[in-house]
Amino acid sequence: DVKVTQSSRYLVKRTGEKVFLECVQDMDHENMFWYRQDPGLGLRLIYFSYDVKMKEKGDIPEGYSVSREKKERFSLILESASTNQTSMYLCASGRYQETQYFGPGTRLLVL
Amino acid sequence: TQLLEQSPQFLSIQEGENLTVYCNSSSVFSSLQWYRQEPGEGPVLLVTVVTGGEVKKLKRLTFQFGDARKDSSLHITAAQPGDTGLYLCAGAPGANNLFFGTGTRLTVIP
């Protein structure tokens, strides 16, 4: 079975803090993705990566950056957290971009 | 932006009933995926359909891809409380990315 793990299930941060969310997959997938999920808005793509050190902006990259130094690990960084970044963050990976396997999610609260 | 509309948004039924949820778009997709998401968890891939008119069965779940590859349906027979969750469809217009619908939230009452 594909396993995608995320570093935290729940996280509480203060406005202005730098936040790191980490994602690790064990299936040697080339593609990895970060989404946020909000009620009524569905899943929105923040960034994705199709190879080590490669990244592409998704639909809502503002306020976020990513890092992929190793194939199995994809990190999402909130440079200066704001309250409107309170959300559920989902990481996914896949050999092909159209079939993605998700981690359990990180529920982030920014106060 | 590819728009995927799911209906109904919310569905509450009694255990043992049948139901169908729909995923519609004006765009053509090379493939379409269905996921189920339980509260507090990430979506879990249920099925991928790639051929127009294709029907796939997964136990009590039947998935159909429209002939024109613009829409899909999920039919559940004899729903059980374990089927409760958010059902998401996602379409791939090509080899890049997925576009997700906003989901159908299903509650099956024992």
XYZ file of C-alpha atoms in Angstrom:
221
model
C 0.000 0.000 0.000
C 1.062 3.534 -0.701
C 1.909 5.415 2.449
C 1.986 9.186 2.668
C 2.720 10.634 6.085
C 2.498 14.203 7.309
C 4.532 15.530 10.194
C 1.658 16.776 12.326
C -2.063 16.079 12.530
C -2.839 19.293 14.419
C -0.860 22.487 14.693
C -1.519 25.807 16.422
C 0.622 28.792 15.468
C 0.588 32.535 16.023
C 0.308 35.186 13.329
C 3.703 35.984 11.855
C 5.337 32.672 12.757
C 7.157 30.637 10.134
C 5.484 27.262 9.749
C 6.894 24.081 8.242
C 4.674 21.222 7.136
C 6.456 18.073 6.046
C 5.278 15.218 3.899
C 6.995 11.899 3.220
C 5.994 9.175 0.758
C 7.425 5.676 0.551
C 6.501 4.683 -3.019
C 9.226 6.403 -5.024
C 6.670 8.655 -6.711
C 7.957 11.419 -8.932
C 5.048 13.773 -8.289
C 4.080 15.361 -4.992
C 1.413 17.937 -4.233
C 0.232 20.295 -1.516
C -3.428 21.268 -1.250
C -5.523 23.151 1.215
C -9.111 22.195 1.877
C -11.700 24.663 3.121
C -15.457 24.242 3.578
C -17.342 25.170 0.424
C -14.142 25.648 -1.583
C -12.986 22.065 -1.949
C -9.351 21.155 -2.522
C -7.171 23.867 -3.973
C -3.685 23.190 -5.265
C -0.938 25.289 -3.669
C 2.222 23.842 -5.242
C 3.363 20.652 -6.850
C 6.684 19.066 -7.712
C 7.435 16.592 -10.494
C 11.042 15.947 -9.541
C 13.661 16.697 -6.925
C 14.367 20.426 -6.702
C 11.584 21.138 -9.209
C 8.425 22.990 -8.244
C 5.440 24.494 -9.976
C 2.858 26.942 -8.664
C -0.667 25.749 -8.308
C -3.812 27.828 -8.068
C -3.098 29.592 -4.770
C 0.681 29.852 -4.146
C 0.657 33.295 -2.501
C 2.036 33.224 1.031
C 3.541 29.764 0.600
C 6.795 28.247 -0.580
C 7.956 24.654 -0.968
C 11.106 22.604 -0.856
C 11.918 19.240 -2.358
C 15.500 18.244 -1.620
C 14.840 14.508 -1.667
C 12.442 12.511 -3.797
C 10.452 11.186 -0.854
C 10.038 14.471 1.000
C 8.066 17.601 0.084
C 7.839 20.483 2.520
C 5.351 23.347 2.585
C 6.477 26.575 4.227
C 4.310 29.417 5.424
C 6.786 32.275 5.561
C 4.681 34.432 7.897
C 1.497 32.727 8.984
C -1.744 34.656 8.804
C -5.205 33.860 10.132
C -6.531 33.295 6.597
C -4.120 30.381 6.311
C -6.061 28.457 8.932
C -7.069 25.347 7.024
C -6.680 21.636 6.467
C -3.467 20.973 4.519
C -3.238 17.821 2.462
C -0.168 16.325 0.863
C -0.418 13.835 -1.999
C 1.940 11.846 -4.194
C 1.596 9.851 -7.393
C 3.589 8.252 -10.167
C 1.220 9.953 -12.588
C -0.231 13.336 -11.803
C -3.793 12.189 -12.442
C -3.713 9.499 -9.757
C -2.834 10.844 -6.358
C -2.558 9.279 -2.921
C -3.173 11.497 0.052
C -1.755 11.766 3.527
C -3.982 12.139 6.605
C -3.807 15.924 6.581
C -2.613 18.626 8.964
C -5.224 20.833 10.546
C -3.547 24.207 11.080
C -4.969 26.923 13.274
C -3.340 30.360 13.108
C -4.238 32.632 16.010
C -10.337 26.522 -14.821
C -12.067 23.164 -15.146
C -15.344 23.191 -13.253
C -16.558 19.979 -11.710
C -19.998 20.156 -10.138
C -21.127 17.492 -7.751
C -24.707 16.839 -6.738
C -26.251 16.631 -4.351
C -24.056 18.553 -1.933
C -25.548 16.783 1.067
C -27.367 13.468 1.291
C -28.775 11.768 4.362
C -30.311 8.333 3.962
C -31.302 5.308 5.992
C -29.176 2.191 6.112
C -30.141 -0.195 3.326
C -31.231 2.463 0.837
C -29.664 2.971 -2.580
C -28.248 6.269 -3.765
C -26.545 7.923 -6.707
C -24.263 10.937 -6.695
C -23.227 12.840 -9.775
C -20.171 14.639 -11.070
C -20.653 16.892 -14.092
C -18.512 19.141 -16.215
C -18.587 20.919 -19.536
C -14.987 19.823 -20.077
C -13.657 16.536 -21.376
C -11.359 14.550 -19.112
C -8.834 11.888 -20.004
C -9.584 10.209 -16.704
C -11.748 10.701 -13.662
C -11.161 9.621 -10.096
C -13.478 9.113 -7.143
C -12.245 9.540 -3.573
C -13.872 9.085 -0.174
C -12.803 11.247 2.724
C -13.719 10.547 6.328
C -13.751 13.349 8.904
C -10.269 14.427 9.919
C -8.579 12.215 7.334
C -7.199 12.607 3.824
C -9.122 11.460 0.736
C -8.734 7.800 -0.171
C -8.733 6.834 -3.839
C -11.623 4.511 -4.704
C -11.408 4.172 -8.468
C -10.063 5.637 -11.700
C -12.115 5.491 -14.913
C -10.517 6.290 -18.241
C -12.759 5.066 -21.079
C -16.014 6.726 -22.119
C -18.926 4.532 -21.027
C -16.750 2.544 -18.645
C -18.406 0.935 -15.636
C -16.408 -0.257 -12.638
C -17.693 -2.056 -9.579
C -16.177 -2.073 -6.129
C -18.345 -4.297 -3.932
C -21.571 -2.283 -3.451
C -20.220 0.766 -5.304
C -20.709 1.178 -9.069
C -18.869 3.913 -10.944
C -19.724 5.030 -14.461
C -17.854 7.366 -16.788
C -20.050 9.176 -19.301
C -19.749 8.352 -22.982
C -18.433 11.833 -23.735
C -16.021 11.692 -20.764
C -17.539 14.836 -19.242
C -19.464 13.309 -16.361
C -19.537 10.427 -13.953
C -21.818 8.840 -11.402
C -21.370 6.787 -8.267
C -24.148 4.421 -7.232
C -24.173 2.764 -3.819
C -26.413 -0.223 -3.226
C -27.735 -0.996 0.247
C -25.830 1.799 1.950
C -24.204 1.099 5.300
C -23.080 3.476 8.068
C -19.486 2.777 7.039
C -20.205 4.470 3.717
C -20.598 7.804 5.515
C -18.122 10.381 4.290
C -17.323 13.053 1.748
C -17.237 11.722 -1.817
C -15.023 13.697 -4.161
C -14.664 13.390 -7.881
C -11.556 14.649 -9.614
C -10.942 15.042 -13.325
C -7.685 15.036 -15.228
C -7.896 17.015 -18.473
C -4.582 15.572 -19.565
C -1.422 14.456 -17.882
C -1.208 17.450 -15.587
C -2.951 17.767 -12.281
C -6.388 16.984 -11.036
C -9.347 19.298 -10.661
C -11.550 18.444 -7.728
C -15.258 18.863 -7.247
C -16.491 20.258 -3.929
C -17.922 16.912 -2.922
C -21.067 15.175 -1.770
C -21.347 14.701 1.974
C -23.145 11.408 2.620
C -24.593 10.369 5.964
C -26.010 6.893 6.362
C -28.223 6.588 9.416
C -28.296 3.196 11.158
